[in-house]
Short mmCIF file of C-alpha atoms in Angstrom, two decimals:
data_model
loop_
_atom_site.label_atom_id
_atom_site.label_comp_id
_atom_site.label_asym_id
_atom_site.label_seq_id
_atom_site.Cartn_x
_atom_site.Cartn_y
_atom_site.Cartn_z
CA MET A 1 0.01 0.16 0.23
CA LYS A 2 1.75 3.28 -1.02
CA LYS A 3 2.64 5.64 2.36
CA ILE A 4 1.43 9.39 2.17
CA LEU A 5 2.67 10.11 6.07
CA LEU A 6 1.66 12.67 7.65
CA ALA A 7 2.18 16.11 5.98
CA VAL A 8 -0.69 17.28 7.46
CA PRO A 9 0.67 19.74 9.95
CA VAL A 10 1.78 22.87 7.53
CA PHE A 11 -1.17 22.38 5.23
CA PHE A 12 -3.76 22.93 8.31
CA ILE A 13 -1.28 25.76 9.70
CA LEU A 14 -0.90 27.25 6.73
CA SER A 15 -4.59 26.54 5.05
CA PHE A 16 -6.13 27.35 9.12
CA SER A 17 -4.07 30.95 9.76
CA ILE A 18 -5.45 32.35 6.32
CA ALA A 19 -8.77 31.17 7.21
CA GLN A 20 -7.91 33.66 10.61
CA ILE A 21 -8.09 37.29 9.64
CA PRO A 22 -7.45 38.97 12.22
CA THR A 23 -5.81 36.42 14.80
CA PRO A 24 -4.44 37.62 18.75
CA ASP A 25 -0.55 38.35 19.11
CA ALA A 26 0.36 35.63 21.36
CA TYR A 27 -2.50 32.95 19.04
CA ARG A 28 0.72 34.21 16.13
CA LYS A 29 3.41 32.90 18.44
CA ALA A 30 1.89 30.52 18.80
CA GLN A 31 1.56 29.23 15.04
CA SER A 32 4.84 29.94 14.89
CA GLU A 33 6.59 27.67 17.83
CA LEU A 34 4.52 25.09 15.79
CA ALA A 35 6.27 25.45 12.77
CA SER A 36 9.09 25.56 14.36
CA LYS A 37 8.95 22.30 15.98
CA ASN A 38 9.15 24.28 19.53
CA TYR A 39 5.43 21.89 20.62
CA TRP A 40 6.40 22.48 24.40
CA GLU A 41 6.79 26.59 23.71
CA ALA A 42 2.80 26.04 21.74
CA ILE A 43 1.59 23.64 23.61
CA PRO A 44 -0.06 26.50 26.27
CA LEU A 45 0.13 29.47 23.69
CA PHE A 46 -2.59 27.95 21.95
CA LYS A 47 -4.90 26.29 25.43
CA GLN A 48 -5.23 30.19 26.29
CA PHE A 49 -7.77 30.54 23.27
CA THR A 50 -9.60 26.73 22.98
CA ASP A 51 -12.30 28.73 25.35
CA PRO A 52 -14.92 29.03 22.60
CA LYS A 53 -16.71 30.84 24.57
CA GLU A 54 -14.19 33.80 24.63
CA TYR A 55 -12.35 32.78 21.06
CA GLY A 56 -15.93 31.62 19.02
CA ASN A 57 -14.48 29.98 15.73
CA LEU A 58 -11.21 30.70 16.94
CA ALA A 59 -11.41 27.74 20.34
CA ASN A 60 -11.89 24.92 17.48
CA TYR A 61 -9.21 25.96 15.34
CA ALA A 62 -7.19 26.32 18.61
CA ALA A 63 -7.34 23.21 20.06
CA PHE A 64 -6.94 21.72 16.06
CA HIS A 65 -3.05 23.16 16.59
CA LEU A 66 -2.79 21.90 20.00
CA ALA A 67 -3.85 18.25 19.33
CA GLU A 68 -0.64 19.19 16.72
CA ALA A 69 1.81 20.00 19.33
CA SER A 70 0.60 17.57 21.22
CA LEU A 71 1.43 14.41 19.47
CA GLY A 72 4.74 16.56 18.16
CA ALA A 73 5.68 16.49 22.32
CA ASN A 74 3.76 12.42 22.05
CA GLN A 75 1.00 13.38 24.61
CA PRO A 76 -1.74 11.59 22.52
CA ALA A 77 -3.78 12.06 25.48
CA GLN A 78 -3.22 15.89 26.15
CA ALA A 79 -3.94 16.35 21.82
CA VAL A 80 -7.65 13.67 22.77
CA ALA A 81 -8.15 15.93 25.09
CA ALA A 82 -8.31 18.79 23.15
CA LEU A 83 -10.15 17.38 19.07
CA GLU A 84 -12.81 15.48 21.18
CA PRO A 85 -15.34 18.72 22.48
CA VAL A 86 -14.95 19.88 18.88
CA VAL A 87 -14.76 16.96 16.71
CA THR A 88 -18.18 16.99 16.29
CA ALA A 89 -18.79 20.90 16.04
CA ASN A 90 -20.56 22.51 12.74
CA TRP A 91 -17.08 24.04 11.62
CA ALA A 92 -15.30 24.12 8.10
CA LYS A 93 -12.18 21.21 8.74
CA SER A 94 -14.26 18.69 10.47
CA ASP A 95 -12.96 16.33 8.42
CA GLN A 96 -8.99 17.80 8.61
CA ALA A 97 -9.57 17.70 12.74
CA LYS A 98 -11.87 13.86 12.51
CA TYR A 99 -8.04 12.87 10.84
CA LEU A 100 -6.26 13.68 13.34
CA LEU A 101 -8.46 12.65 16.56
CA ALA A 102 -7.80 9.45 14.62
CA ILE A 103 -3.91 9.99 14.83
CA ALA A 104 -4.63 10.39 18.24
CA TYR A 105 -6.77 7.82 19.50
CA PHE A 106 -3.60 5.15 17.07
CA LYS A 107 -0.70 7.73 19.10
CA ASN A 108 -2.49 6.40 22.10
CA GLN A 109 -3.44 3.32 21.80
CA GLN A 110 -7.27 3.00 21.29
CA ASN A 111 -7.32 1.53 18.12
CA ILE A 112 -11.34 0.88 18.31
CA GLU A 113 -11.82 4.78 18.68
CA ALA A 114 -9.93 5.86 16.03
CA LEU A 115 -11.26 3.14 13.02
CA ARG A 116 -15.16 4.54 14.39
CA LEU A 117 -14.28 8.16 13.69
CA ILE A 118 -12.18 7.41 10.50
CA LYS A 119 -15.56 5.64 8.87
CA LYS A 120 -17.15 9.49 9.42
CA ILE A 121 -14.91 11.52 7.49
CA LYS A 122 -16.89 12.66 4.32
CA ASP A 123 -13.55 14.12 1.92
CA GLY A 124 -12.57 11.60 -0.64
CA SER A 125 -9.00 13.28 -0.34
CA ILE A 126 -8.10 12.43 3.74
CA MET A 127 -10.17 9.60 3.92
CA GLU A 128 -7.55 8.32 1.46
CA MET A 129 -4.96 9.59 4.35
CA ALA A 130 -6.31 8.60 6.51
CA PHE A 131 -6.48 4.75 4.98
CA ASN A 132 -3.13 5.14 5.01
CA ALA A 133 -2.99 6.30 8.47
CA THR A 134 -4.74 2.99 9.63
CA TYR A 135 -2.12 1.14 7.69
CA GLU A 136 1.18 2.81 9.03
CA ASN A 137 -0.15 2.46 13.24
CA LEU A 138 -2.47 -1.67 12.88
CA GLU A 139 0.68 -3.42 10.73
CA GLN A 140 2.63 -3.94 14.36
CA VAL A 141 -1.14 -5.38 16.55
CA SER A 142 -2.57 -8.31 16.74
CA ALA A 143 -3.85 -10.81 14.25
CA SER A 144 -6.46 -12.02 16.62
CA PHE A 145 -7.85 -8.04 17.46
CA MET A 146 -7.24 -7.41 12.83
CA ILE A 147 -9.92 -10.70 12.53
CA ALA A 148 -11.99 -10.25 15.07
CA ASN A 149 -12.94 -6.85 14.10
CA LEU A 150 -12.62 -7.49 10.08
CA SER A 151 -16.16 -7.30 9.49
CA GLU A 152 -16.78 -4.11 10.98
CA PHE A 153 -14.24 -2.18 9.40
CA LYS A 154 -13.71 -3.69 6.28
CA ASP A 155 -14.09 -1.32 3.69
CA ASN A 156 -11.10 0.76 5.60
CA ARG A 157 -8.19 -0.24 2.24
CA GLY A 158 -5.75 0.71 5.01
CA TYR A 159 -6.57 -1.75 7.26
CA GLY A 160 -6.50 -4.59 4.82
CA GLU A 161 -3.81 -4.14 4.09
CA ALA A 162 -2.06 -4.15 7.55
CA LEU A 163 -3.87 -7.51 8.20
CA LYS A 164 -2.53 -9.35 5.21
CA ARG A 165 0.24 -7.62 6.48
CA VAL A 166 -0.09 -8.86 9.30
CA LEU A 167 -0.62 -12.53 8.37
CA GLU A 168 2.00 -13.20 5.71
CA LYS A 169 4.97 -12.40 9.06
CA GLN A 170 3.48 -15.65 10.15
CA SER A 171 4.92 -18.90 10.06
CA VAL A 172 2.38 -20.51 10.62
CA LEU A 173 -1.56 -19.63 9.71
CA SER A 174 -4.53 -21.01 11.92
CA ALA A 175 -7.94 -21.41 9.67
CA THR A 176 -9.23 -18.92 10.33
CA GLU A 177 -6.76 -16.13 10.17
CA ARG A 178 -5.95 -18.11 6.75
CA ALA A 179 -9.87 -17.86 6.22
CA ALA A 180 -9.01 -14.60 6.45
CA TYR A 181 -6.49 -13.76 4.39
CA TYR A 182 -8.28 -15.98 1.22
CA GLU A 183 -10.70 -13.05 2.07
CA LEU A 184 -8.66 -10.26 1.61
CA GLN A 185 -7.20 -11.51 -1.03
CA GLY A 186 -9.65 -12.43 -3.30
CA LYS A 187 -10.44 -8.21 -2.87
CA ALA A 188 -7.39 -7.01 -3.61
CA ASN A 189 -7.75 -8.28 -7.04
CA GLU A 190 -11.13 -7.26 -7.07
CA ARG A 191 -9.40 -3.94 -7.33
CA LYS A 192 -7.22 -4.61 -9.09
CA ASN A 193 -9.02 -6.75 -11.95
CA VAL A 194 -6.37 -8.89 -12.05
CA VAL A 195 -7.30 -11.73 -15.23
CA LYS A 196 -4.95 -15.23 -15.12
CA ASP A 197 -3.66 -14.88 -19.40
CA GLN A 198 -3.18 -18.06 -20.70
CA VAL A 199 0.97 -18.47 -20.01
CA LEU A 200 2.09 -21.51 -17.53
CA ASP A 201 4.13 -19.57 -14.95
CA ILE A 202 6.57 -21.13 -13.23
CA VAL A 203 8.76 -20.69 -9.48
CA VAL A 204 11.37 -22.92 -8.78
CA ILE A 205 13.08 -22.41 -5.60
CA LEU A 206 16.13 -24.23 -4.08
CA PRO A 207 19.02 -24.64 -2.26
CA PHE A 208 21.82 -23.51 -4.67
CA THR A 209 23.96 -21.78 -2.47
CA ASN A 210 25.06 -21.67 1.74
CA SER A 211 27.00 -20.57 4.45
CA SER A 212 29.96 -23.02 2.88
CA ARG A 213 28.58 -22.75 -0.55
CA THR A 214 28.73 -19.07 -1.14
CA ASN A 215 28.81 -18.52 -5.08
CA LEU A 216 26.99 -20.52 -7.55
CA SER A 217 30.47 -21.04 -9.72
CA GLY A 218 31.41 -23.83 -6.77
CA ILE A 219 28.37 -26.11 -7.48
CA ALA A 220 29.34 -29.84 -9.15
CA GLN A 221 27.76 -30.57 -12.34
CA ASN A 222 27.16 -33.93 -10.14
CA ASP A 223 24.90 -32.28 -6.92
CA PHE A 224 21.86 -32.76 -7.15
CA VAL A 225 20.66 -29.60 -6.67
CA PHE A 226 22.19 -29.01 -10.22
CA GLU A 227 20.95 -32.05 -12.43
CA LEU A 228 16.98 -30.95 -10.62
CA TYR A 229 17.12 -28.02 -12.37
CA GLN A 230 18.80 -29.32 -15.43
CA GLY A 231 15.65 -31.30 -15.22
CA LEU A 232 13.30 -28.41 -15.12
CA LYS A 233 15.40 -25.97 -17.50
CA TYR A 234 15.80 -28.42 -20.05
CA GLY A 235 11.15 -29.60 -19.03
CA VAL A 236 10.68 -25.90 -20.31
CA GLU A 237 12.75 -25.58 -22.90
CA GLU A 238 10.77 -28.78 -24.44
CA LEU A 239 7.31 -27.59 -23.71
CA LYS A 240 8.78 -23.46 -25.18
CA ARG A 241 10.00 -26.04 -28.05
CA LYS A 242 6.06 -26.64 -28.77
CA GLY A 243 5.29 -24.20 -28.09
CA THR A 244 3.29 -23.98 -25.51
CA GLY A 245 3.39 -20.64 -23.74
CA VAL A 246 5.26 -21.00 -20.42
CA ASN A 247 8.10 -19.12 -18.38
CA MET A 248 10.32 -20.13 -15.37
CA LEU A 249 11.33 -18.09 -12.48
CA THR A 250 14.43 -19.35 -10.20
CA PHE A 251 15.35 -18.18 -6.64
CA ASP A 252 18.14 -19.43 -4.40
CA SER A 253 16.78 -20.18 -0.69
CA LYS A 254 20.37 -19.19 -0.37
CA ARG A 255 19.77 -22.58 3.33
CA ASP A 256 18.73 -19.40 5.06
CA GLU A 257 14.91 -18.97 6.71
CA ALA A 258 15.55 -14.85 6.73
CA HIS A 259 16.34 -14.55 3.15
CA LEU A 260 13.09 -17.18 1.63
CA GLN A 261 10.95 -14.90 4.16
CA ALA A 262 12.38 -12.16 2.39
CA LEU A 263 12.09 -13.23 -1.50
CA LEU A 264 8.33 -15.05 -0.78
CA ALA A 265 8.02 -11.09 -0.89
CA ASP A 266 8.67 -11.70 -4.93
CA PRO A 267 5.19 -10.37 -6.71
CA ALA A 268 6.81 -12.26 -9.55
CA ILE A 269 6.17 -15.41 -6.43
CA ALA A 270 3.16 -14.30 -5.66
CA SER A 271 1.18 -14.32 -8.49
CA ALA A 272 2.70 -18.05 -9.77
CA ASP A 273 0.65 -20.35 -10.40
CA ILE A 274 2.68 -23.01 -9.57
CA ILE A 275 5.62 -23.43 -6.21
CA ILE A 276 8.35 -26.32 -7.33
CA GLY A 277 11.11 -26.60 -4.56
CA PRO A 278 12.25 -26.31 -1.97
CA ILE A 279 13.88 -28.74 -1.02
CA TYR A 280 14.85 -29.12 2.77
CA PRO A 281 12.14 -29.91 5.61
CA ASP A 282 12.32 -26.26 6.87
CA GLU A 283 11.99 -24.57 4.43
CA ALA A 284 9.57 -27.09 2.79
CA ASP A 285 7.15 -25.67 5.59
CA VAL A 286 8.16 -21.97 5.11
CA VAL A 287 6.67 -21.94 1.26
CA SER A 288 4.15 -24.62 1.99
CA ASN A 289 2.49 -21.89 4.55
CA PHE A 290 3.09 -19.50 2.07
CA ALA A 291 1.17 -21.34 -0.34
CA GLU A 292 -1.62 -22.17 1.70
CA THR A 293 -2.05 -18.34 2.17
CA ALA A 294 -1.82 -17.42 -1.57
CA ARG A 295 -3.51 -20.27 -2.66
CA ILE A 296 -1.06 -21.02 -5.13
CA PRO A 297 0.57 -25.36 -5.47
CA PHE A 298 3.59 -25.53 -4.03
CA VAL A 299 5.43 -28.88 -4.98
CA HIS A 300 7.41 -30.91 -3.19
CA PRO A 301 10.05 -32.43 -5.94
CA LEU A 302 11.95 -35.24 -4.29
CA SER A 303 10.88 -35.95 -1.15
CA ASN A 304 8.41 -39.10 0.20
CA LEU A 305 8.14 -37.33 3.82
CA GLY A 306 5.39 -35.62 3.58
CA ASP A 307 1.98 -37.27 5.41
CA ARG A 308 0.82 -34.14 7.02
CA PHE A 309 0.25 -32.13 3.04
CA GLU A 310 -2.08 -34.68 2.92
CA GLU A 311 -4.32 -32.05 5.92
CA LEU A 312 -3.62 -29.13 3.75
CA ASP A 313 -4.71 -27.41 -0.06
CA TYR A 314 -2.49 -26.75 -1.81
CA SER A 315 1.21 -28.19 -0.97
CA TYR A 316 1.76 -31.35 -2.61
CA LEU A 317 4.13 -34.23 -3.25
CA PHE A 318 5.36 -35.01 -7.17
CA ARG A 319 6.66 -38.16 -5.56
CA PRO A 320 4.17 -41.05 -2.89
CA SER A 321 4.31 -41.01 0.37
CA VAL A 322 5.27 -42.62 3.26
CA SER A 323 2.51 -43.94 3.67
CA SER A 324 1.79 -44.43 0.41
CA ILE A 325 4.29 -46.77 -0.16
CA ALA A 326 3.61 -48.55 2.32
CA ASN A 327 -0.29 -49.65 0.81
CA GLY A 328 2.25 -50.18 -2.34
CA ILE A 329 4.58 -52.73 -0.61
CA VAL A 330 1.73 -54.72 1.54
CA ASP A 331 -0.54 -54.41 -1.52
CA GLY A 332 1.58 -55.96 -4.05
CA LEU A 333 3.20 -58.06 -0.93
CA LYS A 334 -0.93 -59.91 -0.59
CA LYS A 335 -1.50 -60.43 -4.70
CA GLN A 336 1.78 -62.06 -4.66
CA ASN A 337 1.10 -64.14 -1.97
CA TRP A 338 3.86 -65.53 -1.30
CA GLY A 339 3.67 -66.36 1.84
CA GLU A 340 3.36 -65.31 5.25
CA ARG A 341 6.50 -64.32 6.75
CA VAL A 342 7.40 -61.22 6.23
CA ALA A 343 11.60 -59.61 7.33
CA ILE A 344 12.18 -55.60 7.45
CA GLY A 345 15.20 -54.20 7.77
CA TYR A 346 15.83 -50.83 7.57
CA SER A 347 18.11 -46.87 7.40
CA GLY A 348 17.91 -44.79 9.81
CA SER A 349 17.17 -42.52 7.60
CA ALA A 350 14.14 -40.74 8.61
CA ARG A 351 11.70 -41.66 5.72
CA ASP A 352 12.76 -45.97 6.00
CA GLU A 353 12.31 -45.57 9.56
CA MET A 354 8.71 -44.15 9.26
CA LEU A 355 8.37 -46.53 6.77
CA ALA A 356 9.28 -49.38 8.67
CA LYS A 357 7.41 -48.72 11.43
CA MET A 358 4.30 -48.10 9.17
CA LEU A 359 5.34 -51.26 7.32
CA GLN A 360 5.09 -53.11 10.25
CA ASP A 361 0.95 -51.81 11.62
CA ARG A 362 -0.55 -52.68 8.12
CA LEU A 363 1.25 -56.10 7.32
CA GLY A 364 0.00 -56.69 11.44
CA ARG A 365 -3.49 -55.43 10.41
CA GLU A 366 -3.10 -57.32 6.93
CA GLY A 367 -2.37 -61.69 8.82
CA PHE A 368 1.64 -60.85 7.58
CA GLN A 369 3.35 -62.28 10.27
CA LEU A 370 6.60 -59.63 10.91
CA VAL A 371 9.89 -62.49 11.69
CA GLU A 372 12.51 -59.64 11.89
CA PHE A 373 12.49 -55.87 12.22
CA GLU A 374 15.38 -54.59 12.16
CA GLN A 375 17.49 -51.30 11.39
CA ILE A 376 20.73 -52.13 8.98
CA ASN A 377 23.82 -50.16 7.76
CA PRO A 378 26.77 -51.08 5.49
CA ARG A 379 28.56 -53.47 8.36
CA ASN A 380 24.91 -55.29 9.35
CA THR A 381 23.57 -55.39 6.36
CA SER A 382 25.14 -59.67 5.06
CA GLU A 383 24.76 -60.35 8.63
CA PHE A 384 20.85 -59.26 8.60
CA LEU A 385 20.15 -61.81 6.42
CA GLN A 386 21.81 -65.07 6.96
CA GLY A 387 20.07 -64.41 9.73
CA LEU A 388 17.56 -65.20 7.56
CA GLY A 389 18.76 -68.21 6.84
CA ILE A 390 20.66 -66.61 3.00
CA ARG A 391 23.63 -68.82 3.24
CA SER A 392 24.63 -71.11 2.07
CA GLY A 393 23.45 -75.05 3.15
CA VAL A 394 20.82 -73.56 3.94
CA GLU A 395 17.28 -74.56 2.68
CA ASN A 396 14.80 -73.82 4.36
CA MET A 397 14.13 -69.98 5.21
CA SER A 398 12.58 -68.89 8.71
CA VAL A 399 10.96 -65.69 6.52
CA ASP A 400 8.40 -65.87 3.35
CA GLN A 401 9.21 -62.94 2.01
CA ILE A 402 12.60 -59.59 2.44
CA VAL A 403 11.93 -56.28 2.85
CA LEU A 404 15.11 -53.91 2.08
CA LEU A 405 14.60 -49.80 2.86
CA SER A 406 16.81 -47.68 2.52
CA ASP A 407 19.32 -45.92 -0.75
CA ASP A 408 22.16 -45.99 0.51
CA PRO A 409 24.47 -48.22 -2.35
CA ALA A 410 26.38 -49.10 0.80
CA ILE A 411 23.52 -51.17 2.03
CA ALA A 412 22.17 -51.81 -1.15
CA GLN A 413 25.72 -53.74 -2.02
CA PRO A 414 26.07 -55.69 0.57
CA ALA A 415 22.85 -57.17 0.16
CA PHE A 416 23.33 -57.43 -4.12
CA SER A 417 26.26 -59.51 -2.99
CA LEU A 418 24.72 -62.06 -0.84
CA MET A 419 22.06 -62.95 -2.67
CA GLU A 420 24.77 -63.43 -5.77
CA SER A 421 27.28 -65.55 -4.50
CA ILE A 422 24.80 -67.80 -2.89
CA THR A 423 21.53 -67.94 -6.14
CA ALA A 424 18.66 -66.73 -3.20
CA SER A 425 15.39 -67.10 -4.91
CA ILE A 426 13.34 -65.99 -1.71
CA PRO A 427 11.66 -62.85 -3.69
CA THR A 428 13.51 -58.82 -2.01
CA LEU A 429 11.86 -55.86 -2.85
CA VAL A 430 14.07 -52.69 -2.51
CA MET A 431 13.58 -48.92 -3.48
CA ASP A 432 13.48 -48.56 -7.04
CA SER A 433 17.43 -46.26 -6.08
CA TRP A 434 18.30 -49.86 -6.61
CA LEU A 435 18.39 -49.93 -10.66
CA GLY A 436 20.42 -47.45 -10.90
CA PHE A 437 23.83 -48.53 -8.75
CA ASN A 438 26.48 -49.37 -11.32
CA PHE A 439 28.06 -52.59 -9.62
CA ALA A 440 24.32 -54.49 -9.34
CA ASN A 441 23.82 -56.75 -12.68
CA TYR A 442 20.36 -58.16 -12.38
CA GLU A 443 20.36 -60.40 -15.67
CA MET A 444 23.28 -62.06 -14.51
CA LEU A 445 21.00 -63.56 -11.31
CA GLU A 446 19.98 -67.19 -11.83
CA PHE A 447 16.42 -66.47 -10.47
CA PRO A 448 15.52 -62.66 -10.66
CA ASN A 449 13.79 -62.31 -7.09
CA PHE A 450 14.49 -58.68 -6.66
CA TYR A 451 11.09 -56.75 -6.93
CA PHE A 452 11.12 -52.47 -7.07
CA ILE A 453 9.21 -50.48 -5.21
CA GLY A 454 7.90 -48.26 -7.76
CA ASN A 455 8.46 -44.76 -6.36
CA ASN A 456 8.42 -42.70 -9.43
CA THR A 457 9.53 -45.17 -11.08
CA LEU A 458 11.67 -44.04 -14.84
CA ASN A 459 10.31 -46.13 -17.66
CA PHE A 460 14.00 -46.96 -18.73
CA TYR A 461 13.22 -48.51 -22.30
CA ASP A 462 10.39 -46.72 -23.30
CA GLU A 463 10.32 -44.76 -27.28
CA PRO A 464 9.87 -41.36 -25.32
CA MET A 465 12.32 -41.97 -22.23
CA GLN A 466 15.12 -43.52 -25.58
CA GLN A 467 14.14 -39.94 -27.39
CA PHE A 468 14.37 -37.76 -24.53
CA ARG A 469 18.41 -39.24 -24.15
CA ASN A 470 19.35 -38.64 -27.11
CA ARG A 471 18.42 -35.08 -26.75
CA PHE A 472 19.52 -34.55 -24.06
CA PHE A 473 22.38 -35.91 -24.66
CA ASP A 474 23.10 -34.15 -28.46
CA LYS A 475 22.00 -30.81 -25.89
CA TYR A 476 24.90 -31.36 -22.92
CA GLN A 477 27.23 -34.32 -23.90
CA SER A 478 26.24 -36.75 -21.53
CA LEU A 479 23.34 -38.55 -20.39
CA PRO A 480 20.58 -36.88 -17.94
CA SER A 481 21.22 -38.56 -14.26
CA MET A 482 18.18 -39.50 -12.41
CA ASN A 483 17.86 -36.10 -10.67
CA THR A 484 17.60 -34.81 -13.65
CA VAL A 485 15.08 -37.85 -15.53
CA LEU A 486 12.66 -36.08 -13.05
CA GLY A 487 13.33 -32.58 -12.53
CA ALA A 488 12.14 -33.05 -16.81
CA GLU A 489 9.40 -35.33 -16.28
CA MET A 490 7.82 -33.06 -13.81
CA ILE A 491 7.27 -30.25 -15.64
CA ASN A 492 5.24 -32.57 -18.13
CA TRP A 493 3.32 -33.67 -15.66
CA VAL A 494 2.39 -29.57 -14.58
CA ALA A 495 3.03 -28.89 -17.74
CA SER A 496 -0.56 -32.17 -18.51
CA ASN A 497 -2.86 -30.59 -15.22
CA MET A 498 -2.36 -27.35 -15.69
CA SER A 499 -2.85 -25.49 -19.34
CA ASP A 500 -4.32 -22.70 -21.39
CA THR A 501 -6.82 -25.79 -21.98
CA LYS A 502 -7.65 -27.11 -18.98
CA GLY A 503 -7.28 -24.21 -16.93
CA PHE A 504 -5.22 -23.73 -13.67
CA ASP A 505 -6.88 -24.45 -11.29
CA LEU A 506 -4.54 -27.41 -10.14
CA ARG A 507 -6.80 -29.97 -8.11
CA ARG A 508 -9.08 -29.82 -9.89
CA ASN A 509 -7.26 -31.61 -12.81
CA LEU A 510 -5.53 -34.05 -10.48
CA ASP A 511 -9.04 -35.37 -9.55
CA GLN A 512 -10.57 -35.39 -13.10
CA LYS A 513 -8.80 -38.89 -13.67
CA ALA A 514 -7.74 -41.68 -11.32
CA PHE A 515 -4.23 -42.63 -13.53
CA GLN A 516 -1.85 -39.93 -15.80
CA VAL A 517 0.26 -42.26 -17.31
CA GLY A 518 3.46 -40.91 -17.33
CA GLU A 519 5.84 -39.58 -19.56
CA LEU A 520 9.44 -41.01 -18.19
CA THR A 521 7.91 -42.00 -15.88
CA TRP A 522 5.03 -45.09 -15.24
CA GLY A 523 3.06 -42.79 -14.18
CA PHE A 524 0.47 -41.36 -11.44
CA ASN A 525 -2.15 -41.23 -9.27
CA PHE A 526 -3.32 -37.39 -7.01
CA GLN A 527 -6.57 -38.66 -6.49
CA GLY A 528 -8.10 -37.16 -3.57
CA THR A 529 -4.24 -36.67 -2.57
CA HIS A 530 -1.90 -34.62 -2.44
CA SER A 531 1.07 -37.14 -3.16
CA ASN A 532 1.65 -39.56 -5.64
CA GLN A 533 -0.74 -42.53 -5.23
CA TYR A 534 0.85 -45.82 -7.63
CA VAL A 535 3.37 -47.23 -6.33
CA PRO A 536 3.25 -50.70 -7.94
CA LEU A 537 5.99 -53.53 -7.90
CA PHE A 538 8.13 -54.21 -10.84
CA THR A 539 10.13 -57.36 -11.77
CA LEU A 540 13.31 -57.37 -14.55
CA GLU A 541 12.58 -60.18 -17.42
CA ALA A 542 14.51 -60.07 -19.82
CA GLY A 543 16.89 -57.37 -19.19
CA GLU A 544 13.15 -55.10 -19.20
CA LEU A 545 11.76 -53.06 -16.04
CA LYS A 546 6.89 -54.26 -15.28
CA PRO A 547 4.66 -53.91 -12.97
CA LEU A 548 3.90 -56.71 -11.04
CA ASP A 549 0.53 -58.31 -12.07
#
């Protein structure tokens, strides 16, 4: 909101002086002291002229200037006392008096009185000044006060702007606060006659730099942030090549929450159709809260930790949530009917620990028997598997299937090596990231006993993937990493659900169909949820990845 601050005293002094001819010498001296900002000297001089019985209409002007001097001396209570007797009088400058008394009320912490008085001002230019004064004096008050009185003062634009400012400063909004913000945002858009163009505006916020890496040139090309950004950028370029109207603006979060909060005040972010990133949980929570307030979809590009988003309206995971992965595993085991006995080994990551606990609960409810449940690391993985009977000379194992929850190649390598060395045939479920480990040649195993848990799994051998890899190589002289492919596929997913033909309501478009075929991945299901529910189990047949029936 534009700020028109108080150049009021000089204006009023001049206009009031002209209006009073002739004036007593003592009154002129009082005016001179006020103009020179000698407020304490001016106060007693004006006071002697405030008796209307003795000085008539001059008393109104003296009371006004006395209030000005009192405010200048930081004595708002004196200003209130001076103006209250004359503010209702029928005189030429009554609106100016109301305005100044409102200022005095604000300074005296009488906000309700100030706001109610402003509503009585009739002059349009003075009302605009009062709106600005409202904003200046209320932008630091509590949200609870502002929301409680919103209905009474909703026509005061300064009040609405101040409340928006108060709410935007908060890291978390209650349902009532968010509803108030939505109402204010709608009014602001109506005033601006905001009309959505046909261009898809994407904002990307990623932690390119941090306290130890302060220069963008220090980012390695194999850094996962750079790889993801490269995929996002490539995806946008491909959309433009095909004639799609799309813009992408990129911001560096710097791993600094204060910097990130300042970024979110950028008008370009407020006008985005969708926000991608950031990555780390603390930053993601900041942007998620902003997105919920601003009603802009926010999508976390890589994480599975976002079950809390299911309680929100505008925050999403691009990948499956932990809960969706657990459901996919349980459904897969039920369909394959390999037996009731299950062993779970999980790494110490937050996702794997949470997923293991969910599986422990859901498998039990589905009638499975959990025979082993252990945290694994690179040192004990082989021991964990051997304890289940996966070793030479053992025919009857104590388990029917094994679930290994980890993306760590240092855990995957001893597990794969053991399985390969003893030609184990027991069904073993692992995350789809194991497909990218260069030490694992699954085609050389005697028994195809590895099954891969979907997590936006890449469709490695489909024609669109081959075309993507070839075009990417022609452009960069290198093959895309998994994060790069996911970045490009994320742009494909966004564009297929937000466009000039379908509209830009992401939630509505996602709900229209249960399954959506991916271009570079196997597909998505976001119907009625905030993460990808499509979590199949995959197997390798003759070197080709296929979903299990």
